[in-house]
Coordinates of C-alpha atoms and ligand atoms in Angstrom, one line a residue:
X1 CA 110.2 119.1 133.2
X2 CA 109.6 117.5 130.7
X3 CA 111.5 118.9 127.1
X4 CA 109.4 120.2 124.8
X5 CA 111.2 119.6 121.7
X6 CA 110.0 117.2 118.9
X7 CA 110.8 113.5 119.5
X8 CA 112.5 112.4 116.2
X9 CA 113.5 108.9 115.1
X10 CA 117.5 109.3 116.0
X11 CA 116.4 110.0 120.0
X12 CA 115.2 107.1 119.9
X13 CA 118.3 105.1 119.3
X14 CA 120.4 107.8 121.3
X15 CA 117.7 106.9 124.2
X16 CA 118.8 103.3 124.2
X17 CA 122.8 103.8 124.0
X18 CA 122.3 106.4 127.0
X19 CA 119.8 103.3 128.4
X20 CA 117.1 105.8 129.2
X21 CA 114.0 104.2 128.9
X22 CA 111.2 105.1 126.7
X23 CA 107.3 106.2 127.0
X24 CA 105.0 104.9 124.4
X25 CA 100.9 104.9 125.2
X26 CA 98.1 104.5 122.7
X27 CA 95.9 107.6 121.6
X28 CA 93.0 107.4 119.2
X29 CA 91.8 111.4 119.3
X30 CA 92.6 115.2 119.7
X31 CA 91.2 115.8 123.3
X32 CA 93.2 112.5 125.1
X33 CA 96.3 113.2 122.3
X34 CA 96.5 116.6 124.0
X35 CA 96.5 115.4 127.3
X36 CA 99.1 112.3 126.7
X37 CA 101.7 114.8 124.6
X38 CA 101.6 117.4 127.2
X39 CA 102.3 114.4 130.2
X40 CA 105.2 114.0 128.1
X41 CA 104.7 110.5 126.6
X42 CA 107.6 109.9 124.2
X43 CA 105.7 107.9 121.1
X44 CA 101.5 108.2 120.9
X45 CA 100.6 105.1 118.7
X46 CA 97.5 105.4 117.0
X47 CA 96.9 101.5 117.8
X48 CA 94.2 99.1 115.3
X49 CA 93.2 98.7 119.5
X50 CA 90.8 101.2 118.2
X51 CA 88.8 98.7 117.4
X52 CA 88.1 96.7 120.2
X53 CA 88.5 99.8 122.8
X54 CA 86.7 102.9 120.7
X55 CA 84.5 101.2 118.6
X56 CA 83.4 98.5 120.5
X57 CA 84.7 95.3 117.7
X58 CA 85.5 92.2 119.3
X59 CA 89.5 92.4 117.8
X60 CA 91.0 94.6 115.7
X61 CA 90.4 93.1 112.1
X62 CA 87.2 95.0 111.4
X63 CA 89.2 98.1 111.6
X64 CA 89.7 99.9 108.0
X65 CA 92.2 102.1 106.6
X66 CA 89.9 104.7 106.1
X67 CA 89.3 104.5 110.1
X68 CA 92.8 104.7 111.0
X69 CA 93.2 107.9 108.8
X70 CA 90.8 109.5 110.6
X71 CA 91.7 109.0 113.7
X72 CA 95.5 109.7 113.0
X73 CA 95.1 113.0 111.8
X74 CA 93.0 113.8 115.1
X75 CA 95.7 112.3 117.3
X76 CA 98.1 114.3 115.3
X77 CA 96.3 118.0 115.5
X78 CA 96.5 117.5 119.1
X79 CA 100.7 116.5 119.3
X80 CA 103.9 119.2 119.6
X81 CA 105.9 116.6 121.1
X82 CA 105.3 113.2 120.7
X83 CA 106.1 110.8 117.7
X84 CA 103.0 110.1 116.3
X85 CA 102.6 105.7 115.0
X86 CA 100.3 104.7 113.1
X87 CA 99.1 101.2 112.9
X88 CA 98.6 99.6 109.1
X89 CA 95.3 97.6 109.6
X90 CA 95.0 93.8 108.5
X91 CA 95.4 93.2 105.1
X92 CA 96.3 96.7 104.1
X93 CA 99.9 95.3 103.9
X94 CA 100.1 91.7 103.2
X95 CA 99.0 91.9 99.8
X96 CA 101.4 93.3 97.8
X97 CA 104.3 95.8 98.7
X98 CA 102.4 98.3 96.0
X99 CA 99.3 98.1 98.0
X100 CA 101.8 98.6 101.2
X101 CA 103.4 101.6 100.2
X102 CA 100.3 103.3 99.0
X103 CA 98.5 102.8 102.5
X104 CA 101.2 103.7 104.9
X105 CA 101.5 106.8 102.3
X106 CA 98.1 107.7 103.2
X107 CA 98.8 107.6 107.0
X108 CA 101.5 109.4 106.5
X109 CA 100.3 112.3 103.9
X110 CA 96.3 112.1 105.6
X111 CA 97.1 111.1 109.0
X112 CA 99.9 113.2 109.9
X113 CA 101.7 110.3 110.8
X114 CA 105.8 110.3 111.2
X115 CA 105.5 106.1 110.7
X116 CA 103.7 103.3 110.9
X117 CA 103.7 100.1 112.3
X118 CA 103.2 96.5 111.0
X119 CA 102.5 93.0 112.7
X120 CA 104.9 90.1 111.7
X121 CA 108.1 88.9 110.7
X122 CA 108.5 86.7 107.5
X123 CA 106.5 88.5 104.9
X124 CA 106.1 91.7 106.5
X125 CA 110.2 91.8 106.2
X126 CA 109.5 92.5 102.8
X127 CA 107.2 95.1 103.2
X128 CA 109.1 96.8 106.1
X129 CA 112.3 97.1 103.6
X130 CA 110.1 98.5 101.0
X131 CA 108.3 100.9 102.8
X132 CA 111.9 101.9 104.8
X133 CA 113.4 102.2 101.2
X134 CA 110.5 105.1 100.4
X135 CA 111.2 107.1 103.1
X136 CA 108.4 105.7 105.3
X137 CA 109.9 104.8 109.2
X138 CA 108.5 101.3 110.3
X139 CA 108.1 100.4 113.6
X140 CA 107.8 96.3 113.9
X141 CA 105.8 94.5 116.4
X142 CA 106.4 91.0 117.0
X143 CA 105.3 88.0 119.8
X144 CA 101.5 88.0 120.3
X145 CA 99.8 89.7 116.8
X146 CA 96.3 90.5 117.5
X147 CA 96.0 90.6 113.6
X148 CA 96.6 87.3 113.9
X149 CA 94.2 86.1 116.8
X150 CA 92.1 83.3 115.4
X151 CA 96.1 81.9 113.6
X152 CA 97.2 82.1 117.1
X153 CA 94.0 80.4 118.9
X154 CA 93.6 83.8 121.4
X155 CA 95.4 86.5 123.0
X156 CA 98.1 84.3 124.8
X157 CA 101.7 84.4 125.4
X158 CA 103.8 84.0 122.6
X159 CA 107.2 82.8 122.9
X160 CA 107.2 80.2 125.3
X161 CA 109.3 77.0 123.3
X162 CA 113.0 77.5 122.4
X163 CA 112.2 77.2 119.0
X164 CA 109.5 80.2 118.9
X165 CA 111.7 82.2 120.9
X166 CA 114.7 81.6 118.5
X167 CA 111.8 82.7 115.5
X168 CA 110.9 85.5 116.8
X169 CA 115.1 86.7 117.4
X170 CA 115.6 85.8 113.9
X171 CA 112.6 88.0 113.0
X172 CA 113.6 90.7 115.3
X173 CA 116.6 90.5 113.5
X174 CA 115.2 90.9 110.3
X175 CA 113.0 93.9 110.6
X176 CA 116.4 95.8 112.1
X177 CA 118.4 94.9 109.3
X178 CA 115.4 95.8 106.9
X179 CA 115.7 99.5 108.6
X180 CA 113.0 99.4 111.3
X181 CA 113.8 102.0 113.8
X182 CA 111.6 100.2 116.8
X183 CA 110.1 97.1 117.7
X184 CA 106.8 96.2 119.8
X185 CA 107.7 92.9 121.8
X186 CA 104.2 91.8 122.9
X187 CA 103.3 88.8 125.4
X188 CA 106.4 87.1 125.6
X189 CA 108.5 85.9 128.3
X190 CA 110.5 88.3 130.0
X191 CA 114.1 86.6 129.2
X192 CA 112.8 86.2 125.7
X193 CA 112.5 89.9 125.2
X194 CA 115.5 90.8 127.7
X195 CA 118.0 88.6 125.1
X196 CA 116.3 90.5 121.9
X197 CA 116.9 93.6 123.6
X198 CA 120.5 93.0 124.3
X199 CA 120.9 91.7 120.8
X200 CA 119.6 94.6 119.1
X201 CA 120.6 98.3 118.3
X202 CA 117.0 99.3 117.5
X203 CA 115.1 100.0 120.9
X204 CA 112.1 97.5 122.2
X205 CA 109.4 98.8 123.4
X206 CA 106.8 95.9 125.6
X207 CA 103.9 95.0 126.4
X208 CA 103.3 92.0 128.3
X209 CA 106.9 91.7 127.7
X210 CA 108.6 92.3 131.1
X211 CA 111.1 95.4 132.8
X212 CA 114.1 94.6 130.2
X213 CA 112.9 96.4 127.2
X214 CA 114.2 99.8 126.1
X215 CA 110.4 101.1 126.5
X216 CA 106.9 100.4 127.6
X217 CA 103.7 100.9 126.0
X218 CA 99.9 100.3 127.0
X219 CA 97.2 100.6 125.5
X220 CA 95.6 104.3 127.2
X221 CA 91.9 102.9 128.0
X222 CA 92.9 100.3 129.8
X223 CA 95.6 102.2 131.9
X224 CA 93.7 105.2 132.6
X225 CA 90.6 102.8 133.6
X226 CA 88.3 103.4 131.1
X227 CA 87.9 99.9 129.3
X228 CA 84.7 98.5 130.8
X229 CA 85.8 94.5 130.1
X230 CA 88.9 92.6 131.2
X231 CA 92.2 93.3 130.7
X232 CA 95.2 91.7 130.1
X233 CA 96.8 91.2 133.7
X234 CA 100.1 92.9 133.0
X235 CA 98.5 96.2 132.8
X236 CA 98.6 98.6 136.0
X237 CA 96.0 100.9 136.0
X238 CA 97.0 104.5 137.4
X239 CA 93.5 105.9 137.1
X240 CA 90.0 105.1 137.2
X241 CA 88.3 107.4 134.7
X242 CA 85.4 104.9 133.9
X243 CA 84.2 104.8 137.6
X244 CA 84.8 108.5 138.1
X245 CA 82.9 109.7 134.5
X246 CA 79.7 107.2 135.7
X247 CA 79.6 108.9 139.1
X248 CA 80.1 112.4 137.5
X249 CA 77.3 111.6 134.5
X250 CA 75.1 110.1 137.8
X251 CA 75.8 113.6 139.9
X252 CA 74.8 115.6 136.2
X253 CA 71.6 113.4 136.0
X254 CA 70.8 114.0 139.3
X255 CA 71.1 117.7 139.1
X256 CA 68.8 118.1 136.2
X257 CA 66.2 116.1 137.5
X258 CA 65.5 117.6 140.6
X259 CA 66.5 121.0 138.9
X260 CA 69.8 121.8 140.5
X261 CA 71.3 122.2 137.1
X262 CA 71.2 124.8 135.8
X263 CA 71.2 127.3 138.8
X264 CA 68.8 130.2 137.8
X265 CA 71.2 133.5 137.7
X266 CA 70.1 136.3 138.8
X267 CA 72.6 138.1 135.8
X268 CA 70.6 136.1 133.3
X269 CA 67.3 136.3 134.4
X270 CA 68.4 140.4 134.1
X271 CA 69.3 139.8 130.8
X272 CA 66.5 138.3 129.7
X273 CA 64.3 141.1 131.2
X274 CA 66.3 143.4 129.5
X275 CA 66.3 141.6 125.4
X276 CA 62.5 141.6 126.1
X277 CA 62.4 145.5 126.5
Ligands
LIG1 O1 97.2 98.4 118.2 C1 97.9 98.8 119.5 O2 97.4 99.2 120.5 C2 98.8 97.7 119.6 C3 99.5 98.1 120.9 C4 98.8 97.0 121.9 C5 101.0 97.8 120.7 O3 99.2 97.7 118.6

């Protein structure tokens, strides 16, 4: 049976030490958050992937801080156990440390998140250090950075060359040094993820990064079969809720059109007559 105790930050590093894997999924609304929390998912990420899977944009770039606060609040209301992490959207932490602090503060204070996630090494490391100093827990994100999709030339695997893998390891070490409590590694070779995972004391959470990370994350709509567009090849589909939804909606429409729904209930008819007297 899943432990119902709320997941706290120190639990995650303890899990890594004990060799226990961490399960993380994205969530964007109250109903889904309740279901995933009930299922015992350890971390719910209010990912800016919501721009693509919920709002229908081609990238995560149009997602605003207001949208993230709105969805984070809904997810937080649905959660009793999981740690809620909110993505800081594009350009909300890169312009200045002061803006990063103010914007992360909104996700924590108004959204109810326990932590924020930021993409990249280099300049993002300074923002991470200042957020942590201010008491805001930070999850890092390296490898394929969806907010840099144009610079990367598309959603493709990163750190394939030795030089890039070395830079990624250096960024991971710098983020750990800055106080990040965990790191998402997205779309990198399994061997690179294994090296980074072995080097760090904070947990790594992989997505398309092989089996050696300390945990795994998937976009919930992809693994539940709700995404209608092409999904990455590393995703495993655990349900086909998209097709089930279409079938259910078709059956409903058919019942409405043929008069099979709603069924005439003698009780309702009797009540109506009683009310008319
Ligand atoms: O926004 C998101 O869903 C993410 C995951 C892919 C880790 O950042």
